[in-house]
Amino acid sequence: EYSEGLIKNKHVIPEKYSYQHSQRLTDNRHVEVIFDNKKNKIINIHKHINNKWKMDSIELVQDRLSSQLSLMLALQQASNFSYKQGAYEQKEFIFPVADGGRIKQYSFKIIAEEKLETPLGVLNTIKLEHHRSNQNEVMIIWCAEEFAYLPVKILQQQPSLPDYISIIDTYTKKLMSK
């Protein structure tokens, strides 16, 4: 899975998304999504079934992967995560995402602040929960304050499939030269 695009005015502007999956699910899928931002169109290419179609785009639409980068930027811009009077000041982040041939609303809800043990040591994280639209799939994401809210652990839970856990084991900061 990968995403290409730009960051402009603290917003992610995706240009291309590619997803290939063949191990965890029973079907083999290879999908590419091209964002034609000049024409406000999204082109979906399902290579595994030789199918292609276009759909209208909307402002600030994301792909499935760039929505996580958008979440990082939103967490960086949020003013305060302090737990006050039983709730977080900003507890939910919603992004429009081109997924499955239509625009869906991806919602990420803060559920806790947590110290997380990782191969990089103990990190201060914001723990978020994401439910996929009309599905029983749940994703829990831990974003580390120390790394500009980079997701450092992701837990995916789907009925009738084993849990899938990704956890950071290395981090290298590279400075871009002009």
Short mmCIF file of N, CA and C in Angstrom, two decimals:
data_model
loop_
_atom_site.label_atom_id
_atom_site.label_comp_id
_atom_site.label_asym_id
_atom_site.label_seq_id
_atom_site.Cartn_x
_atom_site.Cartn_y
_atom_site.Cartn_z
N GLU A 1 0.85 -1.17 0.00
CA GLU A 1 0.00 0.00 0.00
C GLU A 1 0.89 1.23 0.00
N TYR A 2 0.62 2.16 -0.90
CA TYR A 2 1.35 3.42 -0.86
C TYR A 2 0.48 4.55 -1.40
N SER A 3 0.87 5.76 -1.04
CA SER A 3 0.15 6.96 -1.45
C SER A 3 1.16 8.01 -1.88
N GLU A 4 0.86 8.71 -2.97
CA GLU A 4 1.68 9.82 -3.43
C GLU A 4 0.82 11.07 -3.42
N GLY A 5 1.45 12.21 -3.11
CA GLY A 5 0.70 13.45 -3.13
C GLY A 5 1.52 14.60 -2.61
N LEU A 6 0.85 15.67 -2.27
CA LEU A 6 1.47 16.90 -1.80
C LEU A 6 0.85 17.32 -0.47
N ILE A 7 1.60 18.12 0.27
CA ILE A 7 1.04 18.79 1.44
C ILE A 7 1.04 20.28 1.11
N LYS A 8 -0.14 20.87 1.15
CA LYS A 8 -0.30 22.28 0.79
C LYS A 8 -1.22 22.94 1.82
N ASN A 9 -0.73 24.01 2.43
CA ASN A 9 -1.50 24.72 3.46
C ASN A 9 -1.98 23.78 4.56
N LYS A 10 -1.10 22.89 4.99
CA LYS A 10 -1.36 21.93 6.07
C LYS A 10 -2.46 20.93 5.74
N HIS A 11 -2.69 20.72 4.43
CA HIS A 11 -3.66 19.72 3.98
C HIS A 11 -2.98 18.77 3.01
N VAL A 12 -3.33 17.51 3.09
CA VAL A 12 -2.80 16.50 2.19
C VAL A 12 -3.63 16.50 0.91
N ILE A 13 -2.95 16.52 -0.21
CA ILE A 13 -3.61 16.46 -1.51
C ILE A 13 -3.10 15.21 -2.22
N PRO A 14 -3.86 14.11 -2.15
CA PRO A 14 -3.39 12.87 -2.78
C PRO A 14 -3.43 12.97 -4.30
N GLU A 15 -2.49 12.27 -4.92
CA GLU A 15 -2.44 12.20 -6.38
C GLU A 15 -2.62 10.77 -6.88
N LYS A 16 -2.05 9.81 -6.14
CA LYS A 16 -2.16 8.41 -6.55
C LYS A 16 -2.09 7.52 -5.31
N TYR A 17 -2.92 6.50 -5.32
CA TYR A 17 -2.95 5.52 -4.24
C TYR A 17 -2.93 4.14 -4.88
N SER A 18 -2.17 3.23 -4.28
CA SER A 18 -2.11 1.86 -4.79
C SER A 18 -2.20 0.89 -3.62
N TYR A 19 -2.98 -0.16 -3.82
CA TYR A 19 -3.19 -1.16 -2.78
C TYR A 19 -3.16 -2.54 -3.41
N GLN A 20 -2.33 -3.40 -2.86
CA GLN A 20 -2.28 -4.78 -3.33
C GLN A 20 -2.33 -5.68 -2.11
N HIS A 21 -3.27 -6.61 -2.12
CA HIS A 21 -3.44 -7.48 -0.95
C HIS A 21 -3.68 -8.91 -1.40
N SER A 22 -2.91 -9.82 -0.81
CA SER A 22 -3.11 -11.21 -1.22
C SER A 22 -2.92 -12.22 -0.10
N GLN A 23 -2.49 -11.79 1.08
CA GLN A 23 -2.21 -12.77 2.11
C GLN A 23 -3.29 -12.87 3.17
N ARG A 24 -3.75 -11.76 3.71
CA ARG A 24 -4.66 -11.82 4.87
C ARG A 24 -6.09 -12.15 4.45
N LEU A 25 -6.52 -11.63 3.32
CA LEU A 25 -7.88 -11.87 2.86
C LEU A 25 -7.89 -13.05 1.90
N THR A 26 -9.07 -13.55 1.65
CA THR A 26 -9.19 -14.72 0.78
C THR A 26 -9.09 -14.34 -0.70
N ASP A 27 -9.33 -13.08 -1.03
CA ASP A 27 -9.24 -12.68 -2.43
C ASP A 27 -7.97 -11.86 -2.65
N ASN A 28 -7.48 -11.89 -3.88
CA ASN A 28 -6.32 -11.10 -4.26
C ASN A 28 -6.81 -9.81 -4.91
N ARG A 29 -6.41 -8.67 -4.34
CA ARG A 29 -6.88 -7.39 -4.89
C ARG A 29 -5.69 -6.50 -5.23
N HIS A 30 -5.82 -5.80 -6.34
CA HIS A 30 -4.82 -4.79 -6.73
C HIS A 30 -5.60 -3.60 -7.26
N VAL A 31 -5.59 -2.53 -6.50
CA VAL A 31 -6.38 -1.34 -6.81
C VAL A 31 -5.46 -0.13 -6.91
N GLU A 32 -5.70 0.70 -7.91
CA GLU A 32 -5.06 2.00 -8.00
C GLU A 32 -6.14 3.06 -8.08
N VAL A 33 -5.87 4.17 -7.41
CA VAL A 33 -6.80 5.30 -7.43
C VAL A 33 -5.98 6.52 -7.84
N ILE A 34 -6.42 7.17 -8.92
CA ILE A 34 -5.75 8.36 -9.42
C ILE A 34 -6.65 9.56 -9.12
N PHE A 35 -6.07 10.59 -8.51
CA PHE A 35 -6.82 11.80 -8.17
C PHE A 35 -6.51 12.87 -9.21
N ASP A 36 -7.46 13.18 -10.06
CA ASP A 36 -7.31 14.24 -11.05
C ASP A 36 -7.87 15.51 -10.41
N ASN A 37 -7.00 16.20 -9.69
CA ASN A 37 -7.45 17.35 -8.90
C ASN A 37 -7.84 18.54 -9.76
N LYS A 38 -7.35 18.63 -10.98
CA LYS A 38 -7.74 19.74 -11.87
C LYS A 38 -9.16 19.56 -12.39
N LYS A 39 -9.56 18.31 -12.64
CA LYS A 39 -10.90 18.04 -13.16
C LYS A 39 -11.88 17.60 -12.08
N ASN A 40 -11.41 17.53 -10.81
CA ASN A 40 -12.24 17.06 -9.69
C ASN A 40 -12.83 15.67 -9.96
N LYS A 41 -11.99 14.79 -10.46
CA LYS A 41 -12.39 13.41 -10.74
C LYS A 41 -11.45 12.45 -10.02
N ILE A 42 -11.96 11.30 -9.69
CA ILE A 42 -11.18 10.22 -9.11
C ILE A 42 -11.35 9.02 -10.02
N ILE A 43 -10.23 8.45 -10.45
CA ILE A 43 -10.25 7.31 -11.36
C ILE A 43 -9.87 6.07 -10.55
N ASN A 44 -10.76 5.10 -10.52
CA ASN A 44 -10.55 3.84 -9.81
C ASN A 44 -10.18 2.77 -10.83
N ILE A 45 -9.07 2.10 -10.58
CA ILE A 45 -8.62 1.04 -11.48
C ILE A 45 -8.46 -0.23 -10.65
N HIS A 46 -9.30 -1.21 -10.92
CA HIS A 46 -9.21 -2.51 -10.24
C HIS A 46 -8.51 -3.46 -11.20
N LYS A 47 -7.20 -3.55 -11.04
CA LYS A 47 -6.38 -4.34 -11.96
C LYS A 47 -6.69 -5.83 -11.87
N HIS A 48 -7.09 -6.31 -10.71
CA HIS A 48 -7.33 -7.74 -10.53
C HIS A 48 -8.57 -8.22 -11.27
N ILE A 49 -9.48 -7.32 -11.61
CA ILE A 49 -10.67 -7.71 -12.38
C ILE A 49 -10.77 -6.92 -13.68
N ASN A 50 -9.70 -6.18 -14.04
CA ASN A 50 -9.64 -5.40 -15.27
C ASN A 50 -10.86 -4.48 -15.40
N ASN A 51 -11.06 -3.65 -14.38
CA ASN A 51 -12.21 -2.75 -14.34
C ASN A 51 -11.73 -1.34 -14.00
N LYS A 52 -12.34 -0.34 -14.63
CA LYS A 52 -11.94 1.04 -14.41
C LYS A 52 -13.18 1.93 -14.48
N TRP A 53 -13.26 2.91 -13.57
CA TRP A 53 -14.36 3.87 -13.63
C TRP A 53 -13.95 5.17 -12.97
N LYS A 54 -14.73 6.22 -13.24
CA LYS A 54 -14.47 7.54 -12.67
C LYS A 54 -15.61 7.93 -11.75
N MET A 55 -15.28 8.79 -10.79
CA MET A 55 -16.31 9.34 -9.92
C MET A 55 -15.94 10.79 -9.61
N ASP A 56 -16.92 11.58 -9.19
CA ASP A 56 -16.66 12.96 -8.83
C ASP A 56 -15.90 13.03 -7.52
N SER A 57 -15.05 14.03 -7.42
CA SER A 57 -14.28 14.25 -6.20
C SER A 57 -14.91 15.38 -5.39
N ILE A 58 -14.44 15.55 -4.17
CA ILE A 58 -14.86 16.67 -3.33
C ILE A 58 -13.61 17.29 -2.71
N GLU A 59 -13.77 18.47 -2.14
CA GLU A 59 -12.66 19.17 -1.54
C GLU A 59 -12.08 18.37 -0.37
N LEU A 60 -10.75 18.34 -0.31
CA LEU A 60 -9.98 17.70 0.76
C LEU A 60 -10.19 16.19 0.87
N VAL A 61 -10.62 15.54 -0.21
CA VAL A 61 -10.79 14.09 -0.19
C VAL A 61 -9.42 13.43 -0.04
N GLN A 62 -9.39 12.31 0.63
CA GLN A 62 -8.17 11.56 0.90
C GLN A 62 -8.29 10.16 0.32
N ASP A 63 -7.15 9.46 0.27
CA ASP A 63 -7.19 8.02 0.03
C ASP A 63 -7.05 7.34 1.38
N ARG A 64 -7.12 6.03 1.40
CA ARG A 64 -7.11 5.31 2.68
C ARG A 64 -5.83 5.54 3.48
N LEU A 65 -4.71 5.66 2.80
CA LEU A 65 -3.44 5.83 3.50
C LEU A 65 -3.17 7.30 3.84
N SER A 66 -3.46 8.20 2.91
CA SER A 66 -3.21 9.62 3.20
C SER A 66 -4.10 10.14 4.32
N SER A 67 -5.21 9.44 4.59
CA SER A 67 -6.05 9.86 5.72
C SER A 67 -5.28 9.76 7.03
N GLN A 68 -4.32 8.83 7.11
CA GLN A 68 -3.51 8.73 8.33
C GLN A 68 -2.53 9.90 8.44
N LEU A 69 -1.98 10.36 7.31
CA LEU A 69 -1.13 11.55 7.33
C LEU A 69 -1.97 12.78 7.67
N SER A 70 -3.18 12.86 7.13
CA SER A 70 -4.08 13.97 7.47
C SER A 70 -4.40 13.95 8.96
N LEU A 71 -4.56 12.76 9.52
CA LEU A 71 -4.80 12.64 10.96
C LEU A 71 -3.60 13.18 11.73
N MET A 72 -2.39 12.83 11.31
CA MET A 72 -1.18 13.34 11.97
C MET A 72 -1.17 14.87 11.97
N LEU A 73 -1.46 15.46 10.82
CA LEU A 73 -1.47 16.92 10.72
C LEU A 73 -2.56 17.53 11.59
N ALA A 74 -3.72 16.91 11.61
CA ALA A 74 -4.82 17.42 12.44
C ALA A 74 -4.47 17.33 13.93
N LEU A 75 -3.83 16.23 14.34
CA LEU A 75 -3.41 16.10 15.74
C LEU A 75 -2.37 17.16 16.10
N GLN A 76 -1.47 17.47 15.16
CA GLN A 76 -0.47 18.50 15.40
C GLN A 76 -1.10 19.88 15.56
N GLN A 77 -2.18 20.12 14.82
CA GLN A 77 -2.83 21.42 14.84
C GLN A 77 -3.84 21.57 15.97
N ALA A 78 -4.29 20.45 16.54
CA ALA A 78 -5.27 20.52 17.62
C ALA A 78 -4.65 21.22 18.82
N SER A 79 -5.44 22.00 19.50
CA SER A 79 -4.89 22.85 20.56
C SER A 79 -4.58 22.09 21.84
N ASN A 80 -5.35 21.08 22.18
CA ASN A 80 -5.17 20.47 23.49
C ASN A 80 -5.80 19.09 23.52
N PHE A 81 -5.05 18.12 24.06
CA PHE A 81 -5.59 16.78 24.22
C PHE A 81 -5.91 16.47 25.68
N SER A 82 -5.81 17.46 26.52
CA SER A 82 -6.01 17.20 27.94
C SER A 82 -7.40 16.66 28.21
N TYR A 83 -7.44 15.69 29.07
CA TYR A 83 -8.69 15.09 29.49
C TYR A 83 -9.30 16.00 30.54
N LYS A 84 -10.42 16.62 30.21
CA LYS A 84 -11.06 17.57 31.13
C LYS A 84 -12.53 17.23 31.29
N GLN A 85 -12.97 17.13 32.49
CA GLN A 85 -14.38 16.93 32.81
C GLN A 85 -15.01 15.80 32.01
N GLY A 86 -14.30 14.68 31.93
CA GLY A 86 -14.87 13.48 31.32
C GLY A 86 -14.79 13.41 29.81
N ALA A 87 -14.13 14.38 29.16
CA ALA A 87 -14.06 14.33 27.70
C ALA A 87 -12.83 15.08 27.21
N TYR A 88 -12.41 14.75 26.00
CA TYR A 88 -11.33 15.48 25.37
C TYR A 88 -11.91 16.71 24.70
N GLU A 89 -11.13 17.79 24.68
CA GLU A 89 -11.61 19.02 24.04
C GLU A 89 -11.95 18.78 22.57
N GLN A 90 -11.08 18.13 21.84
CA GLN A 90 -11.38 17.71 20.47
C GLN A 90 -11.24 16.21 20.47
N LYS A 91 -12.34 15.52 20.27
CA LYS A 91 -12.29 14.07 20.43
C LYS A 91 -12.50 13.29 19.14
N GLU A 92 -12.80 13.97 18.03
CA GLU A 92 -13.07 13.24 16.81
C GLU A 92 -12.55 14.03 15.61
N PHE A 93 -11.95 13.30 14.67
CA PHE A 93 -11.45 13.87 13.43
C PHE A 93 -12.10 13.11 12.29
N ILE A 94 -12.68 13.83 11.34
CA ILE A 94 -13.41 13.20 10.24
C ILE A 94 -12.82 13.67 8.92
N PHE A 95 -12.56 12.70 8.02
CA PHE A 95 -11.99 13.00 6.71
C PHE A 95 -12.80 12.29 5.64
N PRO A 96 -13.07 12.98 4.51
CA PRO A 96 -13.68 12.28 3.37
C PRO A 96 -12.61 11.43 2.69
N VAL A 97 -12.93 10.18 2.41
CA VAL A 97 -11.96 9.24 1.85
C VAL A 97 -12.57 8.51 0.65
N ALA A 98 -11.83 8.49 -0.46
CA ALA A 98 -12.25 7.71 -1.63
C ALA A 98 -11.91 6.26 -1.33
N ASP A 99 -12.95 5.45 -1.15
CA ASP A 99 -12.76 4.06 -0.73
C ASP A 99 -13.88 3.21 -1.32
N GLY A 100 -13.51 2.18 -2.03
CA GLY A 100 -14.51 1.26 -2.57
C GLY A 100 -15.41 1.87 -3.62
N GLY A 101 -14.89 2.84 -4.36
CA GLY A 101 -15.67 3.43 -5.45
C GLY A 101 -16.62 4.52 -5.02
N ARG A 102 -16.52 4.97 -3.78
CA ARG A 102 -17.37 6.09 -3.33
C ARG A 102 -16.65 6.87 -2.23
N ILE A 103 -17.19 8.02 -1.89
CA ILE A 103 -16.61 8.85 -0.84
C ILE A 103 -17.25 8.44 0.49
N LYS A 104 -16.40 8.05 1.43
CA LYS A 104 -16.86 7.67 2.77
C LYS A 104 -16.30 8.66 3.78
N GLN A 105 -16.94 8.76 4.91
CA GLN A 105 -16.45 9.61 5.99
C GLN A 105 -15.68 8.72 6.98
N TYR A 106 -14.38 8.96 7.09
CA TYR A 106 -13.56 8.23 8.05
C TYR A 106 -13.50 9.04 9.33
N SER A 107 -13.87 8.42 10.41
CA SER A 107 -13.90 9.06 11.71
C SER A 107 -12.88 8.41 12.63
N PHE A 108 -12.05 9.24 13.25
CA PHE A 108 -11.06 8.78 14.21
C PHE A 108 -11.39 9.43 15.54
N LYS A 109 -11.72 8.63 16.54
CA LYS A 109 -12.11 9.14 17.86
C LYS A 109 -11.01 8.89 18.87
N ILE A 110 -10.66 9.94 19.61
CA ILE A 110 -9.68 9.78 20.69
C ILE A 110 -10.34 8.98 21.80
N ILE A 111 -9.67 7.92 22.23
CA ILE A 111 -10.22 7.12 23.33
C ILE A 111 -9.34 7.14 24.57
N ALA A 112 -8.08 7.57 24.41
CA ALA A 112 -7.21 7.61 25.60
C ALA A 112 -5.88 8.28 25.26
N GLU A 113 -5.21 8.72 26.31
CA GLU A 113 -3.79 9.05 26.24
C GLU A 113 -3.11 7.86 26.88
N GLU A 114 -2.05 7.38 26.26
CA GLU A 114 -1.46 6.15 26.77
C GLU A 114 0.06 6.16 26.58
N LYS A 115 0.76 5.66 27.57
CA LYS A 115 2.20 5.41 27.42
C LYS A 115 2.30 4.01 26.81
N LEU A 116 3.02 3.93 25.69
CA LEU A 116 3.08 2.69 24.92
C LEU A 116 4.51 2.19 24.87
N GLU A 117 4.70 0.96 25.26
CA GLU A 117 6.01 0.31 25.19
C GLU A 117 6.24 -0.13 23.75
N THR A 118 7.36 0.31 23.15
CA THR A 118 7.71 -0.04 21.77
C THR A 118 9.19 -0.41 21.72
N PRO A 119 9.66 -0.96 20.61
CA PRO A 119 11.10 -1.19 20.47
C PRO A 119 11.93 0.10 20.56
N LEU A 120 11.29 1.24 20.40
CA LEU A 120 11.97 2.53 20.50
C LEU A 120 11.92 3.09 21.92
N GLY A 121 11.33 2.34 22.84
CA GLY A 121 11.15 2.80 24.22
C GLY A 121 9.69 3.14 24.48
N VAL A 122 9.45 3.74 25.64
CA VAL A 122 8.09 4.12 26.02
C VAL A 122 7.77 5.46 25.36
N LEU A 123 6.63 5.49 24.63
CA LEU A 123 6.23 6.69 23.91
C LEU A 123 4.91 7.21 24.47
N ASN A 124 4.77 8.52 24.49
CA ASN A 124 3.50 9.17 24.84
C ASN A 124 2.61 9.16 23.61
N THR A 125 1.46 8.52 23.70
CA THR A 125 0.60 8.39 22.52
C THR A 125 -0.81 8.87 22.78
N ILE A 126 -1.46 9.21 21.68
CA ILE A 126 -2.90 9.42 21.65
C ILE A 126 -3.47 8.16 21.00
N LYS A 127 -4.38 7.50 21.70
CA LYS A 127 -4.99 6.26 21.20
C LYS A 127 -6.33 6.62 20.56
N LEU A 128 -6.49 6.21 19.30
CA LEU A 128 -7.69 6.53 18.54
C LEU A 128 -8.37 5.26 18.04
N GLU A 129 -9.65 5.36 17.81
CA GLU A 129 -10.42 4.23 17.29
C GLU A 129 -11.09 4.66 15.98
N HIS A 130 -11.02 3.77 15.01
CA HIS A 130 -11.63 4.01 13.71
C HIS A 130 -12.49 2.81 13.34
N HIS A 131 -13.76 3.06 13.04
CA HIS A 131 -14.66 2.03 12.54
C HIS A 131 -14.89 2.27 11.06
N ARG A 132 -14.73 1.24 10.24
CA ARG A 132 -15.01 1.37 8.81
C ARG A 132 -16.51 1.45 8.62
N SER A 133 -16.92 2.25 7.67
CA SER A 133 -18.35 2.46 7.38
C SER A 133 -19.04 1.13 7.08
N ASN A 134 -20.15 0.90 7.72
CA ASN A 134 -21.00 -0.27 7.47
C ASN A 134 -20.27 -1.60 7.57
N GLN A 135 -19.22 -1.66 8.36
CA GLN A 135 -18.50 -2.91 8.53
C GLN A 135 -18.20 -3.11 10.01
N ASN A 136 -17.92 -4.34 10.38
CA ASN A 136 -17.57 -4.64 11.76
C ASN A 136 -16.07 -4.53 12.01
N GLU A 137 -15.34 -4.02 11.04
CA GLU A 137 -13.89 -3.87 11.17
C GLU A 137 -13.57 -2.69 12.08
N VAL A 138 -12.64 -2.90 13.01
CA VAL A 138 -12.20 -1.85 13.94
C VAL A 138 -10.70 -1.70 13.80
N MET A 139 -10.25 -0.45 13.80
CA MET A 139 -8.83 -0.16 13.78
C MET A 139 -8.53 0.73 14.99
N ILE A 140 -7.52 0.32 15.77
CA ILE A 140 -7.04 1.13 16.89
C ILE A 140 -5.66 1.63 16.48
N ILE A 141 -5.44 2.94 16.63
CA ILE A 141 -4.19 3.56 16.21
C ILE A 141 -3.60 4.33 17.38
N TRP A 142 -2.31 4.08 17.64
CA TRP A 142 -1.58 4.83 18.66
C TRP A 142 -0.65 5.79 17.92
N CYS A 143 -0.79 7.10 18.14
CA CYS A 143 0.02 8.12 17.47
C CYS A 143 0.94 8.76 18.51
N ALA A 144 2.24 8.77 18.22
CA ALA A 144 3.24 9.22 19.19
C ALA A 144 3.50 10.72 19.09
N GLU A 145 3.34 11.36 20.21
CA GLU A 145 3.61 12.80 20.32
C GLU A 145 5.06 13.10 19.92
N GLU A 146 6.00 12.25 20.35
CA GLU A 146 7.43 12.45 20.09
C GLU A 146 7.78 12.45 18.60
N PHE A 147 6.94 11.84 17.78
CA PHE A 147 7.21 11.73 16.35
C PHE A 147 6.13 12.45 15.53
N ALA A 148 5.69 13.62 16.01
CA ALA A 148 4.69 14.44 15.30
C ALA A 148 3.39 13.66 15.05
N TYR A 149 3.03 12.80 15.99
CA TYR A 149 1.81 11.98 15.95
C TYR A 149 1.80 10.93 14.84
N LEU A 150 2.99 10.46 14.49
CA LEU A 150 3.11 9.33 13.58
C LEU A 150 2.44 8.11 14.21
N PRO A 151 1.63 7.36 13.44
CA PRO A 151 1.10 6.11 13.97
C PRO A 151 2.26 5.14 14.27
N VAL A 152 2.37 4.72 15.53
CA VAL A 152 3.46 3.82 15.92
C VAL A 152 2.96 2.41 16.22
N LYS A 153 1.66 2.27 16.35
CA LYS A 153 1.06 0.95 16.50
C LYS A 153 -0.33 1.00 15.89
N ILE A 154 -0.65 -0.04 15.13
CA ILE A 154 -1.97 -0.15 14.52
C ILE A 154 -2.48 -1.57 14.76
N LEU A 155 -3.68 -1.66 15.29
CA LEU A 155 -4.34 -2.94 15.52
C LEU A 155 -5.59 -2.98 14.64
N GLN A 156 -5.68 -3.96 13.75
CA GLN A 156 -6.86 -4.15 12.92
C GLN A 156 -7.59 -5.40 13.37
N GLN A 157 -8.89 -5.24 13.56
CA GLN A 157 -9.72 -6.37 13.99
C GLN A 157 -10.87 -6.53 13.02
N GLN A 158 -10.98 -7.74 12.47
CA GLN A 158 -12.07 -8.08 11.57
C GLN A 158 -12.68 -9.39 12.03
N PRO A 159 -14.00 -9.49 11.96
CA PRO A 159 -14.63 -10.76 12.32
C PRO A 159 -14.09 -11.90 11.47
N SER A 160 -13.90 -13.04 12.05
CA SER A 160 -13.46 -14.29 11.44
C SER A 160 -12.03 -14.23 10.86
N LEU A 161 -11.26 -13.19 11.20
CA LEU A 161 -9.86 -13.13 10.81
C LEU A 161 -9.02 -12.86 12.06
N PRO A 162 -7.79 -13.34 12.07
CA PRO A 162 -6.94 -13.02 13.23
C PRO A 162 -6.64 -11.52 13.26
N ASP A 163 -6.41 -10.99 14.46
CA ASP A 163 -6.03 -9.59 14.60
C ASP A 163 -4.72 -9.36 13.87
N TYR A 164 -4.58 -8.18 13.32
CA TYR A 164 -3.35 -7.79 12.62
C TYR A 164 -2.75 -6.61 13.36
N ILE A 165 -1.49 -6.73 13.79
CA ILE A 165 -0.84 -5.67 14.57
C ILE A 165 0.43 -5.23 13.85
N SER A 166 0.56 -3.92 13.66
CA SER A 166 1.79 -3.31 13.14
C SER A 166 2.36 -2.45 14.25
N ILE A 167 3.66 -2.53 14.48
CA ILE A 167 4.28 -1.69 15.50
C ILE A 167 5.63 -1.19 14.98
N ILE A 168 5.91 0.05 15.25
CA ILE A 168 7.15 0.67 14.79
C ILE A 168 8.34 -0.02 15.46
N ASP A 169 9.42 -0.22 14.68
CA ASP A 169 10.63 -0.74 15.31
C ASP A 169 11.84 0.13 15.01
N THR A 170 11.75 0.99 13.99
CA THR A 170 12.83 1.95 13.74
C THR A 170 12.21 3.28 13.30
N TYR A 171 12.97 4.34 13.49
CA TYR A 171 12.54 5.66 13.07
C TYR A 171 13.78 6.46 12.72
N THR A 172 13.81 7.02 11.51
CA THR A 172 14.91 7.86 11.08
C THR A 172 14.34 9.15 10.56
N LYS A 173 14.82 10.24 11.09
CA LYS A 173 14.36 11.55 10.63
C LYS A 173 15.34 12.06 9.59
N LYS A 174 14.83 12.33 8.39
CA LYS A 174 15.67 12.86 7.32
C LYS A 174 15.24 14.29 7.05
N LEU A 175 16.22 15.16 6.95
CA LEU A 175 15.93 16.54 6.63
C LEU A 175 15.97 16.71 5.12
N MET A 176 14.97 17.39 4.60
CA MET A 176 14.90 17.63 3.17
C MET A 176 15.78 18.83 2.84
N SER A 177 16.57 18.72 1.80
CA SER A 177 17.38 19.87 1.38
C SER A 177 16.66 20.59 0.24
N LYS A 178 16.89 21.89 0.17
CA LYS A 178 16.22 22.68 -0.87
C LYS A 178 17.09 22.86 -2.07
#
